[in-house]
Short mmCIF file of C-alpha atoms in Angstrom, two decimals:
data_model
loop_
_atom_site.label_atom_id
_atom_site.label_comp_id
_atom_site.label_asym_id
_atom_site.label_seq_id
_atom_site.Cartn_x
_atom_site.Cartn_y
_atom_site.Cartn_z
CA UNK A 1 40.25 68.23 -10.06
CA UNK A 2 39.48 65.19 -7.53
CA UNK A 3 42.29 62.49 -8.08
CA UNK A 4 40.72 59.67 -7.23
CA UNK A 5 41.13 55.63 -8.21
CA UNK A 6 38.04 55.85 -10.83
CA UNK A 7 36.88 51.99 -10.73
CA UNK A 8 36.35 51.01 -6.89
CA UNK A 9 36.69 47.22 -5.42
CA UNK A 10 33.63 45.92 -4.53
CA UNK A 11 33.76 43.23 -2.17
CA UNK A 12 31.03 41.28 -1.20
CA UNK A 13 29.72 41.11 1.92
CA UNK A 14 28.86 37.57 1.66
CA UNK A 15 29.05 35.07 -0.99
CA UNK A 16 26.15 32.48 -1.82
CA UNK A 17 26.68 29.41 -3.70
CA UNK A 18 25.70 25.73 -4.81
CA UNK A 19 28.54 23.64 -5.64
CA UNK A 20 32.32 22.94 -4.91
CA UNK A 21 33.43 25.98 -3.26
CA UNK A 22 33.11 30.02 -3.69
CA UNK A 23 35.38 32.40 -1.91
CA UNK A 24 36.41 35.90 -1.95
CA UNK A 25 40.32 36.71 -2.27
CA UNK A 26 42.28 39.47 -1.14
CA UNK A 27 41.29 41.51 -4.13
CA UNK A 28 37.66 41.96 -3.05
CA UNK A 29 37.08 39.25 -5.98
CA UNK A 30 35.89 35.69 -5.78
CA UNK A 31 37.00 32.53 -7.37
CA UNK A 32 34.86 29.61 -7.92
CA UNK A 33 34.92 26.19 -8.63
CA UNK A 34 32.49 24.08 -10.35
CA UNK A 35 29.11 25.90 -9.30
CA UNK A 36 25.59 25.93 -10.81
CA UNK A 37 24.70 28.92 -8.73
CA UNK A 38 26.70 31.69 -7.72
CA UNK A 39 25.13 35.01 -5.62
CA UNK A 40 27.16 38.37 -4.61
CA UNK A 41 25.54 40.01 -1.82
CA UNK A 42 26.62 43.61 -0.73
CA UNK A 43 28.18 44.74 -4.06
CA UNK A 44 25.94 47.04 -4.58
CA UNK A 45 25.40 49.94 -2.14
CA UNK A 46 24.36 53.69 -2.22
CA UNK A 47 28.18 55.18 -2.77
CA UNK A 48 28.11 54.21 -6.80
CA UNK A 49 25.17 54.39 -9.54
CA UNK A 50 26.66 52.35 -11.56
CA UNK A 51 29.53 49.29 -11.92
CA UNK A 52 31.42 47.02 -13.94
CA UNK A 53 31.53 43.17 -13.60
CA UNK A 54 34.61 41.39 -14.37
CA UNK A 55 34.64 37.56 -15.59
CA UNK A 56 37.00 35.00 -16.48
CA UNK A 57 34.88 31.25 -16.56
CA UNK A 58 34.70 28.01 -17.86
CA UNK A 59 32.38 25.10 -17.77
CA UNK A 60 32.37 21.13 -17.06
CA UNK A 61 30.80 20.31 -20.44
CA UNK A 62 28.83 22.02 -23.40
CA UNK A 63 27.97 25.20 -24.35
CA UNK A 64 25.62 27.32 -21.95
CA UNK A 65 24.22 30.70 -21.18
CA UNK A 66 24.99 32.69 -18.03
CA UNK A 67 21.41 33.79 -16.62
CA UNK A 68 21.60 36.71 -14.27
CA UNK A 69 18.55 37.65 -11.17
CA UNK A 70 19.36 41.30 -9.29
CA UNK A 71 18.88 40.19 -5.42
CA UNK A 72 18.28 42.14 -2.85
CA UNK A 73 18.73 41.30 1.18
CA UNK A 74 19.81 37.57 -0.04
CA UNK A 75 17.05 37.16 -1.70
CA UNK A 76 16.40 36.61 -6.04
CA UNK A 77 14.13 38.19 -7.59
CA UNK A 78 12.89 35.73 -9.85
CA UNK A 79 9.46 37.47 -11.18
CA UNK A 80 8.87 37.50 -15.46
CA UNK A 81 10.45 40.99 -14.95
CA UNK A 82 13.59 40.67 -16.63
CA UNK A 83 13.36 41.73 -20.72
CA UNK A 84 16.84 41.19 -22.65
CA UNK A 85 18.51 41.57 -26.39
CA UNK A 86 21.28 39.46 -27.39
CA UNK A 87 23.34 39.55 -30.48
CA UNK A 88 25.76 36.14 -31.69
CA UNK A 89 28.23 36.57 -34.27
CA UNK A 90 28.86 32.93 -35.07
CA UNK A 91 31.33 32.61 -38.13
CA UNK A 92 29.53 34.59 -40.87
CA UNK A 93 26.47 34.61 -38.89
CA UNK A 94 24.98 37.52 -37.41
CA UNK A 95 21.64 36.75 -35.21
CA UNK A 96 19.70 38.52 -32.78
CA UNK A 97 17.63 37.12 -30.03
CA UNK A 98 15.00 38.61 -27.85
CA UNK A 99 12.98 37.61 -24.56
CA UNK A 100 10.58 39.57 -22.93
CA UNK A 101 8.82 38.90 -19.53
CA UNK A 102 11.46 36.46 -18.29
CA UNK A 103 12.13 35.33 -14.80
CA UNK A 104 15.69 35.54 -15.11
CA UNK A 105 18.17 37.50 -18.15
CA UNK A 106 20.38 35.84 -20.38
CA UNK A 107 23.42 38.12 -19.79
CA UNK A 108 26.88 35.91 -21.63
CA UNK A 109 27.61 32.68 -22.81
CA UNK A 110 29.77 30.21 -21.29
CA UNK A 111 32.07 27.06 -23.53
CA UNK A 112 33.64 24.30 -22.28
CA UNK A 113 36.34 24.11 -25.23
CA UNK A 114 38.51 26.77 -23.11
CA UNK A 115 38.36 29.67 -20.91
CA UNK A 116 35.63 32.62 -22.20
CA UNK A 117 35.63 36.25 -20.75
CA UNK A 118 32.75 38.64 -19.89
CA UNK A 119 32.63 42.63 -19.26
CA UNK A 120 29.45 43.45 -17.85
CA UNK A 121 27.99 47.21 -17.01
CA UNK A 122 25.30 47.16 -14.59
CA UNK A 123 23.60 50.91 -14.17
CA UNK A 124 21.63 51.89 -11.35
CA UNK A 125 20.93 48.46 -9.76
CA UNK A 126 21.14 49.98 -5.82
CA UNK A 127 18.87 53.00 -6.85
CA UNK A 128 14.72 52.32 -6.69
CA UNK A 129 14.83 52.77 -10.55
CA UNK A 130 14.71 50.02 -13.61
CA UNK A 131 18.31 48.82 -13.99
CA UNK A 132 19.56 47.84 -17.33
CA UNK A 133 22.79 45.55 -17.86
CA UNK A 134 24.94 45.23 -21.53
CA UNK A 135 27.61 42.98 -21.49
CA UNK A 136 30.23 41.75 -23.85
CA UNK A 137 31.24 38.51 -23.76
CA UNK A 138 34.06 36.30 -25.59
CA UNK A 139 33.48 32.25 -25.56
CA UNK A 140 34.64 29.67 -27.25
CA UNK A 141 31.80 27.78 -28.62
CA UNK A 142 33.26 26.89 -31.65
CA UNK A 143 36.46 28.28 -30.59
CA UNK A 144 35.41 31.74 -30.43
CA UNK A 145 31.87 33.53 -30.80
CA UNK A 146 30.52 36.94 -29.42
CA UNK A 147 27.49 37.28 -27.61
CA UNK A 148 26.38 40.93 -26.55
CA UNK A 149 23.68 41.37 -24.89
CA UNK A 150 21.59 43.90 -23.00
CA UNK A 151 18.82 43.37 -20.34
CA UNK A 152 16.71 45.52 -18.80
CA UNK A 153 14.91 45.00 -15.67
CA UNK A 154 11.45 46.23 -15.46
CA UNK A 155 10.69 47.01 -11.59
CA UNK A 156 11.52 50.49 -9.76
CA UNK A 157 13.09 48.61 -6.50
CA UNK A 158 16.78 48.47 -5.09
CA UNK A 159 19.29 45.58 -5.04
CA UNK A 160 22.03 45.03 -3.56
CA UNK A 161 23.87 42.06 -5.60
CA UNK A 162 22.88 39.17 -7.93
CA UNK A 163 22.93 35.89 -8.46
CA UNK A 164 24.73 33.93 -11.81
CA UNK A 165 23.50 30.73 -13.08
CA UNK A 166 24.85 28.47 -16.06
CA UNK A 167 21.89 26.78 -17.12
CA UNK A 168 22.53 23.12 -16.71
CA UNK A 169 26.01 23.01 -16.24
CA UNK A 170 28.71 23.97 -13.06
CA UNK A 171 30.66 27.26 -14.09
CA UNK A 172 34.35 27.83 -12.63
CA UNK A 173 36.67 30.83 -12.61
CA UNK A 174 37.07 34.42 -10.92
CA UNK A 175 34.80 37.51 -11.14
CA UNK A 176 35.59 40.82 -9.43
CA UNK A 177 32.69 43.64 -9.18
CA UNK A 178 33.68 47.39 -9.57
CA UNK A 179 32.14 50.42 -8.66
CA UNK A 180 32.21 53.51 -11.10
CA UNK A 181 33.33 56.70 -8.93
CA UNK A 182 31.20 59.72 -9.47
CA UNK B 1 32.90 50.56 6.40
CA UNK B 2 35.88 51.80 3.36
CA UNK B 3 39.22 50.27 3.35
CA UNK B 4 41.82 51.94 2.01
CA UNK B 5 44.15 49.73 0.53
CA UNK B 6 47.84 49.96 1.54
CA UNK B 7 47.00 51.50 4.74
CA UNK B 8 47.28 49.35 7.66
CA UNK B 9 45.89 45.90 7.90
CA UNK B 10 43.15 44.62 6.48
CA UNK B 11 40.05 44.84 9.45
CA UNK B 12 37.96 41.71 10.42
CA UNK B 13 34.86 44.20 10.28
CA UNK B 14 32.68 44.02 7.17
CA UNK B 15 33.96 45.68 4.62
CA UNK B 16 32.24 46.55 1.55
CA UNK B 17 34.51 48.68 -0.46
CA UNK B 18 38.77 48.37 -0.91
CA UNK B 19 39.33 51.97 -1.81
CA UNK B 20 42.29 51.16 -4.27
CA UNK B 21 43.00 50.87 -8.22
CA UNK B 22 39.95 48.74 -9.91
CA UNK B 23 42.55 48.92 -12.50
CA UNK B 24 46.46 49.20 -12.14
CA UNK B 25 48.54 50.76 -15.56
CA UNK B 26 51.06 48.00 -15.83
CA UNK B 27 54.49 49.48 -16.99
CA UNK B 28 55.90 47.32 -19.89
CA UNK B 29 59.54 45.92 -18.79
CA UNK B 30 60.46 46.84 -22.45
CA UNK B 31 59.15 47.41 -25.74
CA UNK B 32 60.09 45.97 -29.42
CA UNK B 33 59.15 47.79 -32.56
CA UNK B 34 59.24 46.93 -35.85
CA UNK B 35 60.34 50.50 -38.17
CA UNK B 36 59.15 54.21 -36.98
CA UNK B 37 60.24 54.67 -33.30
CA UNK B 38 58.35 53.99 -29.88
CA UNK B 39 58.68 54.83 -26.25
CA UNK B 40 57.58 54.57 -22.66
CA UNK B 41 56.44 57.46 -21.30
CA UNK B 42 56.86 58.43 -17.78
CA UNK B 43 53.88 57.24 -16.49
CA UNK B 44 53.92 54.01 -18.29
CA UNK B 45 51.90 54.44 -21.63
CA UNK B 46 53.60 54.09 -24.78
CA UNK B 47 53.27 56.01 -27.64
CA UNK B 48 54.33 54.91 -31.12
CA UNK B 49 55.05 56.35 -34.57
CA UNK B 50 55.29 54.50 -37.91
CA UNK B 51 55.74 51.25 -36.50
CA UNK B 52 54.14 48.06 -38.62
CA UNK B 53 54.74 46.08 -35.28
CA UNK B 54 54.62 46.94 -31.62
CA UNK B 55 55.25 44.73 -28.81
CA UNK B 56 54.83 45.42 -25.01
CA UNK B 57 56.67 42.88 -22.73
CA UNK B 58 55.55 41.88 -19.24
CA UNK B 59 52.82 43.76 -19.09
CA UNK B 60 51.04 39.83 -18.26
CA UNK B 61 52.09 39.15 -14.70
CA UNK B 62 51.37 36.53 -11.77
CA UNK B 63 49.16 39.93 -9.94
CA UNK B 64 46.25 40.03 -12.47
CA UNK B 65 44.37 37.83 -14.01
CA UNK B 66 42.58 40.29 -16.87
CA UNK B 67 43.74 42.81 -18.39
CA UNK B 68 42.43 46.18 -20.27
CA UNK B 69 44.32 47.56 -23.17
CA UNK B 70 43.63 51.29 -24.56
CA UNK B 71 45.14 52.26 -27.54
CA UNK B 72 44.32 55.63 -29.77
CA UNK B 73 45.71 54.67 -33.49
CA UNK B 74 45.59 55.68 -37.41
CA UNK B 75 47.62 54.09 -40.45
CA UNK B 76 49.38 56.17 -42.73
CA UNK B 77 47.10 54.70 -45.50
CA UNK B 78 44.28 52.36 -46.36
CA UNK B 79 41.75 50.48 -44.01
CA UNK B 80 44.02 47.82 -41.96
CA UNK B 81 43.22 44.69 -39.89
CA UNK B 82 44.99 44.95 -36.37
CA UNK B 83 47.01 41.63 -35.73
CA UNK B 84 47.64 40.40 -32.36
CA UNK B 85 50.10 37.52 -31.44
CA UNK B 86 50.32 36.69 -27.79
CA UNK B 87 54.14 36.59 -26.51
CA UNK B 88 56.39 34.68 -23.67
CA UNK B 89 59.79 35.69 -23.16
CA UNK B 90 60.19 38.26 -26.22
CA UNK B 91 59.03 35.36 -28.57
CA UNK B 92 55.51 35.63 -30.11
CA UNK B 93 53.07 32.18 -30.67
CA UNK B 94 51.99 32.16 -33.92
CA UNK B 95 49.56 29.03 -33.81
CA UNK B 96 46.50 27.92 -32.05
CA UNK B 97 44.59 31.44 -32.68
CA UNK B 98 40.55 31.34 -33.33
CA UNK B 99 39.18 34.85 -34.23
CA UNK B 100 35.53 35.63 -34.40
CA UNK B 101 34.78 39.29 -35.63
CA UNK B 102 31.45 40.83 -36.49
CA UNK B 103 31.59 44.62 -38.53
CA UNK B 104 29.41 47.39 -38.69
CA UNK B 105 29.40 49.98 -41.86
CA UNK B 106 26.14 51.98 -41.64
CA UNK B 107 23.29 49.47 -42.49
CA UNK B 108 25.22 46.49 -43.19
CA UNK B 109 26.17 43.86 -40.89
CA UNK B 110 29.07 40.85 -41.87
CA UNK B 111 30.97 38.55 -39.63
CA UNK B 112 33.76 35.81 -40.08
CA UNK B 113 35.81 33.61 -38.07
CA UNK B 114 39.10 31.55 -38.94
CA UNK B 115 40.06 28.70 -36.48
CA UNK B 116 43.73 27.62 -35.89
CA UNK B 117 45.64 30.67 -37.55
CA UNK B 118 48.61 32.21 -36.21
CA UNK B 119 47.11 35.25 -35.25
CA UNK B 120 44.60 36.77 -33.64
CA UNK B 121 42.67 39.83 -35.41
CA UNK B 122 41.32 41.94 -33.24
CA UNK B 123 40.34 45.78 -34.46
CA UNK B 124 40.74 48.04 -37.26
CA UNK B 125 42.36 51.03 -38.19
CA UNK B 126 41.89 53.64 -40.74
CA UNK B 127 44.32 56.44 -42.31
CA UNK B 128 40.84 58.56 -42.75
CA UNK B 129 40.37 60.32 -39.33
CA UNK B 130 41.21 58.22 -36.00
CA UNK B 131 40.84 55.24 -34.81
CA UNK B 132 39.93 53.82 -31.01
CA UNK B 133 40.17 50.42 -29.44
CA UNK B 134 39.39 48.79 -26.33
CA UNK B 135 40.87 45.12 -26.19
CA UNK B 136 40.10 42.46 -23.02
CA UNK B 137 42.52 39.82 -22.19
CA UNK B 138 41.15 36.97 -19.88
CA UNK B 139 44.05 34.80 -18.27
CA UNK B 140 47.42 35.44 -20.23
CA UNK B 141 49.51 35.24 -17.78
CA UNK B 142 48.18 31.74 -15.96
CA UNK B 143 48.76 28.57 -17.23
CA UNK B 144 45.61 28.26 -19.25
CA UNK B 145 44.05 28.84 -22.61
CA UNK B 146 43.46 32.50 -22.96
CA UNK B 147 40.14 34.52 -24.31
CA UNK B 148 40.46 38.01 -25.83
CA UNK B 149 37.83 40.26 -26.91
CA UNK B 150 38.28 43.66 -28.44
CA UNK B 151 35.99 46.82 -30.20
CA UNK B 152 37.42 48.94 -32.12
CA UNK B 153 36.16 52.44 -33.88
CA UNK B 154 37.43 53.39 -37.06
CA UNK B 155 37.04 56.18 -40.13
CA UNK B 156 36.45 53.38 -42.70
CA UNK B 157 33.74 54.98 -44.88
CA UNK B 158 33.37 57.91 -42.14
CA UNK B 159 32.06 55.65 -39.12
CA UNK B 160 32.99 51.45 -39.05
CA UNK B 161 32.71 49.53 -35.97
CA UNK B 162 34.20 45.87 -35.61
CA UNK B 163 33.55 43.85 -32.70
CA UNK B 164 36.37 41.01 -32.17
CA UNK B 165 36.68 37.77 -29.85
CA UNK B 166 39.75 35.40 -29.92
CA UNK B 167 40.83 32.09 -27.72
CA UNK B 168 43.95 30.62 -28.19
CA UNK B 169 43.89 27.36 -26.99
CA UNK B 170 47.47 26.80 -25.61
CA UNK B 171 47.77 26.54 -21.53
CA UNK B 172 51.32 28.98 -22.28
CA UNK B 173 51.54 31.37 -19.47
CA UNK B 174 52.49 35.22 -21.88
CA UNK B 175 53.90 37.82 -20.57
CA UNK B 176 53.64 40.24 -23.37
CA UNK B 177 51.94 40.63 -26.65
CA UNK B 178 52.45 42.09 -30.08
CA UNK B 179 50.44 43.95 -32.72
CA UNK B 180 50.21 45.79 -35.74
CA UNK B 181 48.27 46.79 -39.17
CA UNK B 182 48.21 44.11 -41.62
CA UNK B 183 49.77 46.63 -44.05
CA UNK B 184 50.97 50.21 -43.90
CA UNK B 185 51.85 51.74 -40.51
CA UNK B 186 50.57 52.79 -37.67
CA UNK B 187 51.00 56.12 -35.08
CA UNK B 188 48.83 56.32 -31.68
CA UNK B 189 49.48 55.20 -28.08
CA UNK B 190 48.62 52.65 -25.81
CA UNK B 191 48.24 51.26 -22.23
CA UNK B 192 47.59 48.05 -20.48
CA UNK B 193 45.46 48.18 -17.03
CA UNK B 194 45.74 45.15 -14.65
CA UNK B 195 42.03 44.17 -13.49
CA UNK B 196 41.93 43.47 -9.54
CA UNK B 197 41.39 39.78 -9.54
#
């Protein structure tokens, strides 16, 4: 039996953002403050298939989705490639959602009402092969809701990081990316 | 270039991995139980038997922000909510919960939320074969409102899944938390992970 740590820091090799500020910590993670556009590059690489994403967030006002582009050398790829499935359970309400052909996935939900929390799986986004995401995520629209979602991405091509994006609205907190060992 | 954390200085180089814990198990200073008996085990997971509460203190602490719980569990009888309260100091809050849930039994689907309770529900647990959670806590230990999400598989009619997501709305900073079947009592073991922040 290999002993090893299981879940592996991923640190970024650079950080892309617009807003107040976006920086990576000692951890390997990053905190940021009050940005409409946040991009990882480097977490991805050829050591692990597939990883975990890690996020703690609020926003300045509202309620808002988290949309998520794979990126590769810095750049998005924002084609209609991305194809998701979302489920809300809002009180007694149970809906689904689905978009196909999108330029970007709608992978959590973000409240301003207090601080919401996101696990995201990301599998095989380094490898030239479709990656898929699911992610569960707790917010506080109404003072708590679930959104889980899935997304698949349709084109056969590598990426090295991604880029998050609260639609119409700055997003702050701390997200750290993990590697699965093998 | 790998860095293996805790060996040497950190390198000006780019570095794209820290080779450390993704996750740390976060040994509870002490532990509270409510009947049966409980105990830490050596390598910091506790394991519990007829208890109807449990509670882990400072497991929370200033070096993670989120936390993973694990627990394996089954009642000694009936179908059970599992309660959470949130805890500072050995004292538990018991106001300013919201809990959204959302079950699964075979083809039917039902959710339900309750805003400002004094608890937090956040799995099930069955006395007809075992029972499994995963629980997520965002931000107990700083100064801020906390989230908390949670999935739990259960025996309830064979197979029963419940999906859970709570916010407490106090900026408290906890250090522990406490938890339990709604009735009956409950066997299993558990252990928290600290994220890397």
């Amino acid at each position: 039996m290999t002993i090893g740590y299981g879940l592996i820091s991923m640190k970024p090799s650079s950080v892309n953002f617009a807003g107040t500020s976006a920086k990576t910590n000692l951890s390997g993670g990053v905190d940021f403050s009050s940005v409409t556009s946040l991009s990882l590059n480097g977490v991805f690489t050829s050591s692990y298939e597939n990883y975990l994403l890690v996020i703690n967030h609020t926003i300045n006002s509202g309620s808002q989705p988290i949309y998520l582009r794979l990126r590769a050398s810095g750049t998005d790829d924002s084609g209609t490639n991305y194809a998701f499935q979302n489920l809300y359970a809002d009180a007694t309400s149970i809906t689904g959602l689905r978009g196909t052909g999108q330029a970007q996935a709608t992978i959590a939900h973000t409240d301003s009402t207090t601080w919401n929390g996101d696990q995201a799986y990301i599998y095989s986004p380094f490898l030239s092969s479709q990656t898929a995401t699911r992610n569960l995520n707790v917010n506080s629209f109404s003072s708590a809701r679930i959104v889980d979602s899935c997304c698949v991405h349709a084109v056969s091509s590598s990426y090295d990081g991604f880029t998050l994006i609260p639609n119409g609205a700055s997003m702050s907190g701390n997200l750290h990316v993990f590697g699965y060992e093998e | 270039m790998k860095l293996f954390q805790g060996f040497g200085a950190v390198s000006s180089a780019v570095i794209s991995e820290i080779i450390g814990p993704g996750m740390v198990l976060m040994n509870p200073t002490s532990i509270d139980n409510s009947g049966g008996s409980a105990s830490i085990t050596a390598d910091g997971q506790v394991t519990f038997s007829g208890v109807t509460t449990l509670s882990l203190n400072g497991v929370f602490t200033s070096n993670f922000n989120n936390y993973f719980v694990s627990v394996r569990h089954f009642v000694a009888s009936g179908d059970v909510n599992l309660d959470f309260y949130l805890r500072s100091n050995g004292v538990n809050n018991t106001s300013s919960y919201t809990r959204q849930y959302y079950d699964q039994s075979n083809s039917s689907y039902t959710g339900g939320r309750s805003t400002s309770s004094s608890w937090s529900v956040m799995g099930v647990s069955s006395a007809s074969n075992r029972s499994g959670s995963t629980f997520f806590f965002y931000g107990p230990f700083l100064t801020q409102p906390t989230a908390m999400g949670g999935i739990s598989a259960g025996g309830i009619s064979g197979a029963f899944m419940r999906q859970s997501a709570g916010t407490h709305s106090q900026s408290v900073s906890y250090d522990g938390f406490t938890f339990g079947p709604n009735s009956s009592t409950m066997t299993g073991a558990i252990s928290v992970l600290g994220i890397r922040s």
